[in-house]
Short mmCIF file of C-alpha atoms in Angstrom, two decimals:
data_model
loop_
_atom_site.label_atom_id
_atom_site.label_comp_id
_atom_site.label_asym_id
_atom_site.label_seq_id
_atom_site.Cartn_x
_atom_site.Cartn_y
_atom_site.Cartn_z
CA UNK S 28 92.71 -51.94 45.88
CA UNK S 29 93.49 -52.40 42.18
CA UNK S 30 91.58 -54.88 40.02
CA UNK S 31 94.72 -57.03 39.76
CA UNK S 32 95.18 -57.10 43.52
CA UNK S 33 91.51 -57.96 44.06
CA UNK S 34 91.91 -60.88 41.70
CA UNK S 35 95.09 -62.04 43.42
CA UNK S 36 93.35 -61.81 46.80
CA UNK S 37 90.62 -64.06 45.45
CA UNK S 38 93.22 -66.56 44.26
CA UNK S 39 94.99 -66.52 47.59
CA UNK S 40 91.73 -67.31 49.37
CA UNK S 41 91.03 -70.20 47.02
CA UNK S 42 94.57 -71.56 47.40
CA UNK S 43 94.26 -71.21 51.15
CA UNK S 44 91.10 -73.24 51.12
CA UNK S 45 92.79 -75.85 48.96
CA UNK S 46 95.67 -76.10 51.40
CA UNK S 47 93.38 -76.32 54.41
CA UNK S 48 91.87 -79.55 53.18
CA UNK S 49 95.14 -81.06 51.96
CA UNK S 50 97.28 -83.20 54.28
CA UNK S 51 100.29 -81.23 55.40
CA UNK S 52 103.15 -82.62 53.43
CA UNK S 53 105.36 -79.58 53.49
CA UNK S 54 103.75 -78.26 50.29
CA UNK S 55 102.54 -75.00 51.82
CA UNK S 56 105.90 -74.17 53.27
CA UNK S 57 107.69 -74.89 50.00
CA UNK S 58 105.31 -72.90 47.70
CA UNK S 59 106.75 -69.47 46.88
CA UNK S 60 104.89 -66.25 46.17
CA UNK S 61 105.99 -66.31 42.54
CA UNK S 62 104.48 -69.76 42.12
CA UNK S 63 101.22 -68.58 43.62
CA UNK S 64 101.13 -65.62 41.23
CA UNK S 65 101.81 -67.98 38.34
CA UNK S 66 98.90 -70.19 39.37
CA UNK S 67 96.72 -67.09 39.83
CA UNK S 68 97.53 -65.90 36.34
CA UNK S 69 96.51 -69.24 34.88
CA UNK S 70 93.25 -69.22 36.84
CA UNK S 71 92.48 -65.54 36.35
CA UNK S 72 90.01 -65.97 33.48
CA UNK S 73 88.04 -68.60 35.37
CA UNK S 74 87.93 -66.78 38.66
CA UNK S 75 86.81 -63.26 37.64
CA UNK S 76 85.96 -62.73 33.93
CA UNK S 77 85.84 -59.09 32.88
CA UNK S 78 82.79 -59.59 30.68
CA UNK S 79 80.57 -62.22 29.16
CA UNK S 80 77.47 -64.16 30.15
CA UNK S 81 78.53 -64.17 33.80
CA UNK S 82 77.98 -60.40 34.13
CA UNK S 83 74.25 -59.58 33.70
CA UNK S 84 74.92 -55.86 33.84
CA UNK S 85 77.02 -56.17 30.68
CA UNK S 86 74.52 -58.20 28.64
CA UNK S 87 72.84 -56.08 25.96
CA UNK S 88 69.17 -56.93 25.43
CA UNK S 89 68.47 -55.75 21.88
CA UNK S 90 64.69 -55.65 22.28
CA UNK S 91 64.95 -53.53 25.41
CA UNK S 92 67.25 -51.06 23.62
CA UNK S 93 64.86 -50.85 20.66
CA UNK S 94 61.89 -50.13 22.91
CA UNK S 95 63.86 -47.45 24.74
CA UNK S 96 64.77 -45.77 21.44
CA UNK S 97 61.16 -45.92 20.26
CA UNK S 98 59.89 -44.49 23.55
CA UNK S 99 62.00 -41.38 22.97
CA UNK S 100 60.91 -40.95 19.35
CA UNK S 101 58.10 -38.95 17.80
CA UNK S 102 56.27 -42.15 16.92
CA UNK S 103 55.53 -42.80 20.60
CA UNK S 104 54.72 -39.24 21.72
CA UNK S 105 51.01 -39.45 22.48
CA UNK S 106 51.01 -35.80 23.56
CA UNK S 107 52.21 -34.51 20.17
CA UNK S 108 49.84 -32.82 17.73
CA UNK S 109 50.06 -35.83 15.43
CA UNK S 110 48.25 -37.99 17.98
CA UNK S 111 46.59 -35.53 20.38
CA UNK S 112 44.83 -33.39 17.75
CA UNK S 113 41.53 -35.23 18.25
CA UNK S 114 41.65 -35.63 22.03
CA UNK S 115 38.73 -33.29 22.64
CA UNK S 116 36.54 -35.29 20.26
CA UNK S 117 37.71 -38.56 21.77
CA UNK S 118 37.95 -40.28 18.41
CA UNK S 119 39.93 -40.04 15.18
CA UNK S 120 38.15 -39.95 11.79
CA UNK S 121 38.82 -43.08 9.70
CA UNK S 122 40.75 -41.17 7.01
CA UNK S 123 43.11 -39.76 9.64
CA UNK S 124 43.33 -42.84 11.86
CA UNK S 125 45.18 -44.77 9.16
CA UNK S 126 48.39 -42.96 10.11
CA UNK S 127 47.59 -41.36 13.44
CA UNK S 128 46.81 -44.52 15.40
CA UNK S 129 48.28 -48.01 15.29
CA UNK S 130 44.79 -49.51 15.32
CA UNK S 131 43.83 -47.42 12.29
CA UNK S 132 46.92 -48.53 10.38
CA UNK S 133 46.16 -52.19 11.04
CA UNK S 134 42.55 -51.73 9.96
CA UNK S 135 43.63 -49.99 6.74
CA UNK S 136 45.79 -52.95 5.73
CA UNK S 137 43.38 -55.56 7.08
CA UNK S 138 45.88 -56.71 9.68
CA UNK S 139 43.18 -56.83 12.36
CA UNK S 140 41.06 -59.32 10.45
CA UNK S 141 38.85 -56.71 8.77
CA UNK S 142 38.70 -56.08 5.04
CA UNK S 143 41.54 -53.78 3.87
CA UNK S 144 40.53 -50.14 3.51
CA UNK S 145 39.66 -47.21 5.73
CA UNK S 146 38.46 -48.22 9.20
CA UNK S 147 34.70 -48.72 9.28
CA UNK S 148 34.34 -46.42 12.29
CA UNK S 149 36.34 -43.69 14.03
CA UNK S 150 39.24 -44.97 16.11
CA UNK S 151 39.57 -44.01 19.81
CA UNK S 152 42.29 -41.51 20.66
CA UNK S 153 45.35 -42.46 22.70
CA UNK S 154 47.04 -44.69 20.15
CA UNK S 155 50.43 -44.07 18.56
CA UNK S 156 52.69 -45.76 16.01
CA UNK S 157 53.21 -48.78 18.22
CA UNK S 158 55.29 -51.95 17.82
CA UNK S 159 52.54 -53.84 16.00
CA UNK S 160 52.30 -51.06 13.43
CA UNK S 161 55.66 -51.98 11.96
CA UNK S 162 56.20 -55.52 13.23
CA UNK S 163 52.84 -57.12 12.48
CA UNK S 164 53.46 -60.49 10.75
CA UNK S 165 50.84 -59.66 8.14
CA UNK S 166 52.93 -56.81 6.71
CA UNK S 167 55.04 -59.32 4.83
CA UNK S 168 52.05 -60.20 2.65
CA UNK S 169 51.61 -56.64 1.37
CA UNK S 170 53.48 -56.10 -1.89
CA UNK S 171 52.25 -52.73 -3.15
CA UNK S 172 51.28 -49.27 -1.91
CA UNK S 173 48.90 -46.89 -3.68
CA UNK S 174 49.81 -43.20 -3.74
CA UNK S 175 47.44 -40.19 -4.00
CA UNK S 176 48.46 -39.78 -7.65
CA UNK S 177 47.06 -43.23 -8.38
CA UNK S 178 50.52 -44.78 -8.69
CA UNK S 179 50.66 -48.35 -7.41
CA UNK S 180 54.22 -48.80 -6.21
CA UNK S 181 55.66 -52.27 -5.51
CA UNK S 182 57.29 -52.84 -2.12
CA UNK S 183 59.56 -55.64 -1.00
CA UNK S 184 60.04 -55.01 2.71
CA UNK S 185 57.87 -54.38 5.75
CA UNK S 186 59.77 -51.13 6.34
CA UNK S 187 58.62 -49.81 2.97
CA UNK S 188 55.01 -50.74 3.74
CA UNK S 189 54.98 -48.93 7.07
CA UNK S 190 56.88 -45.83 5.97
CA UNK S 191 55.27 -45.35 2.57
CA UNK S 192 51.74 -45.81 3.83
CA UNK S 193 51.97 -42.77 6.09
CA UNK S 194 54.64 -40.57 4.52
CA UNK S 195 53.10 -40.17 1.09
CA UNK S 196 50.90 -37.14 1.80
CA UNK S 197 47.22 -36.97 0.93
CA UNK S 198 47.26 -35.07 -2.36
CA UNK S 199 48.98 -35.10 -5.72
CA UNK S 200 49.67 -32.70 -8.56
CA UNK S 201 46.93 -34.34 -10.60
CA UNK S 202 44.39 -32.99 -8.11
CA UNK S 203 45.52 -29.45 -8.91
CA UNK S 204 45.15 -30.16 -12.63
CA UNK S 205 41.58 -31.34 -12.15
CA UNK S 206 40.70 -28.42 -9.89
CA UNK S 207 41.85 -25.65 -12.24
CA UNK S 208 40.74 -27.27 -15.50
CA UNK S 209 41.33 -25.02 -18.49
CA UNK S 210 40.57 -21.70 -16.81
CA UNK S 211 42.49 -18.51 -17.46
CA UNK S 212 45.64 -18.71 -15.39
CA UNK S 213 45.16 -15.34 -13.70
CA UNK S 214 41.38 -15.25 -13.26
CA UNK S 215 40.17 -15.43 -9.68
CA UNK S 216 37.86 -18.39 -9.15
CA UNK S 217 35.85 -18.26 -5.90
CA UNK S 218 35.29 -22.00 -6.15
CA UNK S 219 38.99 -22.73 -5.82
CA UNK S 220 40.49 -23.42 -2.41
CA UNK S 221 43.91 -24.49 -1.24
CA UNK S 222 44.73 -28.17 -1.70
CA UNK S 223 47.05 -29.32 1.05
CA UNK S 224 49.64 -32.02 0.33
CA UNK S 225 49.62 -32.75 4.08
CA UNK S 226 52.73 -33.32 6.18
CA UNK S 227 55.97 -35.30 6.12
CA UNK S 228 55.64 -36.29 2.46
CA UNK S 229 59.03 -38.02 2.34
CA UNK S 230 57.91 -41.04 0.33
CA UNK S 231 56.24 -38.88 -2.32
CA UNK S 232 59.36 -36.69 -2.52
CA UNK S 233 61.55 -39.75 -2.82
CA UNK S 234 59.62 -41.10 -5.81
CA UNK S 235 59.80 -37.72 -7.56
CA UNK S 236 58.08 -37.30 -10.90
CA UNK S 237 57.32 -41.01 -10.97
CA UNK S 238 55.21 -40.60 -7.84
CA UNK S 239 53.56 -37.39 -9.07
CA UNK S 240 53.37 -35.79 -5.64
CA UNK S 241 54.07 -32.26 -6.85
CA UNK S 242 52.27 -30.24 -9.52
CA UNK S 243 54.26 -30.92 -12.69
CA UNK S 244 54.01 -28.22 -15.30
CA UNK S 245 53.13 -29.39 -18.83
CA UNK S 246 56.10 -29.67 -21.16
CA UNK S 247 58.60 -30.10 -18.32
CA UNK S 248 60.57 -33.20 -17.43
CA UNK S 249 60.97 -34.23 -13.80
CA UNK S 250 63.45 -36.44 -12.02
CA UNK S 251 62.06 -39.77 -10.93
CA UNK S 252 62.82 -41.82 -7.86
CA UNK S 253 66.01 -40.74 -6.12
CA UNK S 254 68.11 -43.88 -5.90
CA UNK S 255 70.86 -42.17 -3.90
CA UNK S 256 73.62 -44.82 -3.69
CA UNK S 257 73.77 -48.48 -2.87
CA UNK S 258 73.18 -50.02 -0.42
CA UNK S 259 70.81 -47.19 0.57
CA UNK S 260 67.58 -48.61 -0.78
CA UNK S 261 64.88 -48.02 1.85
CA UNK S 262 63.98 -45.55 4.58
CA UNK S 263 65.73 -47.61 7.26
CA UNK S 264 68.94 -47.51 5.25
CA UNK S 265 69.41 -44.02 6.69
CA UNK S 266 66.92 -43.76 9.55
CA UNK S 267 67.13 -45.86 12.68
CA UNK S 268 63.74 -47.64 12.65
CA UNK S 269 63.14 -47.00 16.34
CA UNK S 270 64.80 -43.71 17.28
CA UNK S 271 64.17 -42.35 13.74
CA UNK S 272 67.54 -40.59 13.91
CA UNK S 273 69.68 -40.36 10.78
CA UNK S 274 72.71 -42.63 10.76
CA UNK S 275 75.27 -40.04 9.69
CA UNK S 276 77.95 -42.71 9.54
CA UNK S 277 76.22 -44.01 6.41
CA UNK S 278 76.59 -40.59 4.78
CA UNK S 279 80.36 -40.66 5.33
CA UNK S 280 80.63 -43.74 3.16
CA UNK S 281 80.54 -41.38 0.18
CA UNK S 282 80.50 -37.84 1.58
CA UNK S 283 83.50 -36.22 3.23
CA UNK S 284 81.22 -34.51 5.74
CA UNK S 285 78.53 -36.75 7.21
CA UNK S 286 76.43 -33.86 8.49
CA UNK S 287 73.33 -33.87 6.22
CA UNK S 288 73.02 -30.08 6.18
CA UNK S 289 76.51 -29.77 4.73
CA UNK S 290 76.15 -32.27 1.89
CA UNK S 291 76.31 -30.53 -1.49
CA UNK S 292 75.63 -33.16 -4.20
CA UNK S 293 76.30 -30.69 -7.02
CA UNK S 294 78.81 -28.08 -8.16
CA UNK S 295 75.97 -25.92 -9.48
CA UNK S 296 74.63 -22.95 -7.54
CA UNK S 297 70.87 -23.48 -7.81
CA UNK S 298 69.94 -20.41 -5.79
CA UNK S 299 72.14 -18.04 -7.78
CA UNK S 300 74.37 -17.18 -4.83
CA UNK S 301 77.44 -18.83 -6.28
CA UNK S 302 78.24 -20.31 -2.87
CA UNK S 303 79.24 -23.94 -3.36
CA UNK S 304 80.54 -24.44 0.16
CA UNK S 305 77.10 -24.69 1.74
CA UNK S 306 74.90 -27.78 1.55
CA UNK S 307 72.23 -28.29 -1.11
CA UNK S 308 69.62 -27.81 1.61
CA UNK S 309 70.49 -24.11 1.69
CA UNK S 310 69.82 -23.77 -2.06
CA UNK S 311 66.40 -25.40 -1.70
CA UNK S 312 65.55 -23.19 1.28
CA UNK S 313 66.61 -20.04 -0.57
CA UNK S 314 64.50 -20.83 -3.64
CA UNK S 315 61.54 -21.76 -1.43
CA UNK S 316 61.85 -18.44 0.38
CA UNK S 317 61.93 -16.60 -2.94
CA UNK S 318 58.82 -18.46 -4.12
CA UNK S 319 56.96 -17.65 -0.91
CA UNK S 320 57.69 -13.96 -1.44
CA UNK S 321 56.30 -14.16 -4.99
CA UNK S 322 53.13 -15.86 -3.72
CA UNK S 323 52.50 -12.92 -1.41
CA UNK S 324 53.32 -10.41 -4.15
CA UNK S 325 51.13 -12.13 -6.71
CA UNK S 326 48.17 -12.39 -4.31
CA UNK S 327 48.19 -8.64 -3.79
CA UNK S 328 49.11 -7.37 -7.26
CA UNK S 329 47.43 -9.90 -9.55
CA UNK S 330 44.74 -11.70 -7.54
CA UNK S 331 43.82 -8.43 -5.85
CA UNK S 332 43.59 -9.73 -2.26
CA UNK S 333 46.62 -9.71 0.05
CA UNK S 334 47.54 -13.03 1.61
CA UNK S 335 48.89 -14.07 5.02
CA UNK S 336 50.45 -17.45 5.68
CA UNK S 337 50.18 -19.19 9.05
CA UNK S 338 51.81 -22.60 9.14
CA UNK S 339 50.22 -23.49 12.47
CA UNK S 340 46.60 -23.71 11.37
CA UNK S 341 44.73 -25.12 8.43
CA UNK S 342 44.27 -24.06 5.61
CA UNK S 343 47.49 -22.05 6.18
CA UNK S 344 46.78 -19.33 3.61
CA UNK S 345 44.40 -16.62 4.85
CA UNK S 346 42.85 -13.43 3.51
CA UNK S 347 44.08 -9.98 4.47
CA UNK S 348 41.69 -7.78 2.48
CA UNK S 349 42.75 -4.51 4.10
CA UNK S 350 46.45 -5.29 3.74
CA UNK S 351 47.32 -4.65 7.38
CA UNK S 352 49.37 -7.84 7.62
CA UNK S 353 46.85 -9.52 9.89
CA UNK S 354 44.48 -12.37 9.10
CA UNK S 355 40.90 -11.25 8.45
CA UNK S 356 38.30 -12.59 10.85
CA UNK S 357 34.54 -13.01 10.72
CA UNK S 358 32.76 -13.75 13.98
CA UNK S 359 36.09 -14.58 15.55
CA UNK S 360 37.07 -17.11 12.88
CA UNK S 361 39.96 -16.66 10.46
CA UNK S 362 39.00 -16.15 6.81
CA UNK S 363 40.71 -18.64 4.45
CA UNK S 364 42.30 -17.09 1.38
CA UNK S 365 39.51 -16.72 -1.16
CA UNK S 366 41.06 -15.19 -4.27
CA UNK S 367 42.82 -18.18 -5.78
CA UNK S 368 43.74 -18.24 -9.44
CA UNK S 369 44.99 -21.36 -11.21
CA UNK S 370 48.52 -19.97 -11.38
CA UNK S 371 48.61 -19.06 -7.70
CA UNK S 372 47.18 -22.40 -6.59
CA UNK S 373 49.77 -24.37 -8.57
CA UNK S 374 52.73 -22.45 -7.16
CA UNK S 375 51.37 -22.42 -3.59
CA UNK S 376 50.80 -26.17 -3.69
CA UNK S 377 54.37 -26.85 -4.87
CA UNK S 378 55.79 -24.53 -2.25
CA UNK S 379 53.86 -26.34 0.47
CA UNK S 380 54.79 -29.76 -0.93
CA UNK S 381 58.52 -29.04 -0.92
CA UNK S 382 58.55 -27.34 2.48
CA UNK S 383 56.40 -30.08 4.04
CA UNK S 384 59.29 -32.50 3.64
CA UNK S 385 62.03 -31.33 6.00
CA UNK S 386 64.35 -33.88 4.40
CA UNK S 387 63.61 -33.06 0.76
CA UNK S 388 67.27 -32.12 0.29
CA UNK S 389 68.15 -35.76 1.00
CA UNK S 390 65.05 -37.62 -0.17
CA UNK S 391 65.07 -36.06 -3.65
CA UNK S 392 66.86 -32.69 -4.01
CA UNK S 393 66.56 -32.72 -7.79
CA UNK S 394 62.77 -32.99 -7.75
CA UNK S 395 62.43 -30.31 -5.09
CA UNK S 396 64.59 -27.88 -7.05
CA UNK S 397 62.68 -28.59 -10.27
CA UNK S 398 59.30 -27.92 -8.67
CA UNK S 399 60.53 -24.69 -7.12
CA UNK S 400 62.17 -23.44 -10.31
CA UNK S 401 59.16 -24.14 -12.51
CA UNK S 402 56.81 -22.50 -10.00
CA UNK S 403 59.07 -19.43 -9.78
CA UNK S 404 59.32 -19.22 -13.55
CA UNK S 405 55.56 -19.43 -13.99
CA UNK S 406 54.43 -17.01 -11.30
CA UNK S 407 57.15 -14.47 -12.11
CA UNK S 408 55.74 -13.88 -15.62
CA UNK S 409 52.64 -11.81 -14.80
CA UNK S 410 54.63 -9.93 -12.15
CA UNK S 411 57.14 -8.81 -14.76
CA UNK S 412 60.19 -10.34 -13.06
CA UNK S 413 63.14 -11.45 -15.16
CA UNK S 414 63.97 -14.85 -13.73
CA UNK S 415 67.19 -15.02 -15.77
CA UNK S 416 68.54 -12.08 -13.76
CA UNK S 417 68.33 -14.13 -10.58
CA UNK S 418 70.82 -16.64 -12.02
CA UNK S 419 68.97 -19.55 -10.40
CA UNK S 420 69.18 -23.01 -11.89
CA UNK S 421 66.74 -25.87 -12.35
#
């Protein structure tokens, strides 16, 4: 039976009931079908509404939808490496708990009643970035975030507080400067070790040279905070705060193609390919790949010890003294790369910084390209490469 017929049937029943309690005055016999249909049409909205507060199955509960989105996101995945890394120990060190457990985050900002700062004791495992991490009422009182470079950046929204606290990395270019001092650029220093910018450094990328996340070569100018375009002003301007997915519809406000990978931003071929049809992400990836190759070449030819990179275990760069392409081991443990020179450390840090932000091509493509170009230019010199021949651009 069609929806219309079901509605009419309901009207007929109601009219029948009305007639059954009305004195027979000849009304029923004189009422035609067309009149009944006319009455039914007038009463249709009141008898069976198609939607609205009378249909519970069609009422959207915003909070329920938000929780469902969060439950499917990386922020809630307690089994992921970000939260399960310390499961065997049963507790998370204070320095790590700030971002790898909701309780640690609240302790860091003093939202749990403690004094702001690192948690006083390790935090039990099992926590994630929960609702109270981003919706705690006390977040509104925080008006600045300190970055590893020492920059104190003002914030005006709770979203900025939550995102910038944990997506700033744990190192800065200034740490590289202090570590290498004034040593000869190509002299191996056994006291040097890799300095890791950490993971998901989106906020540091976004602030660019102003934030000082990357190693910035003396005499060079670097792009500052990437303002993108209004009204895109914070992380949640592009990322759904619960599912974390990118709202590609926002991209199409200005870009013909809303797919992030296809967005170009510039009519300059930064990777020297001359291909302007691909997205800017491809240029950044190509220059990062070229820099990685030079790191490996430099380690063998200049530092004198071949290097192997393994992105799945810290400290990522390992020694390969016999050059067989396999990580050296001592007593079953991998040997960290131990032939760092100032020049190699600077370039390796920048490579890791740029590649640690999967969205660098959106967060601040200019800064990423500048760091890669300057690192390529610097490390290519002792290797005898002519960077001009590559036709890459800064």
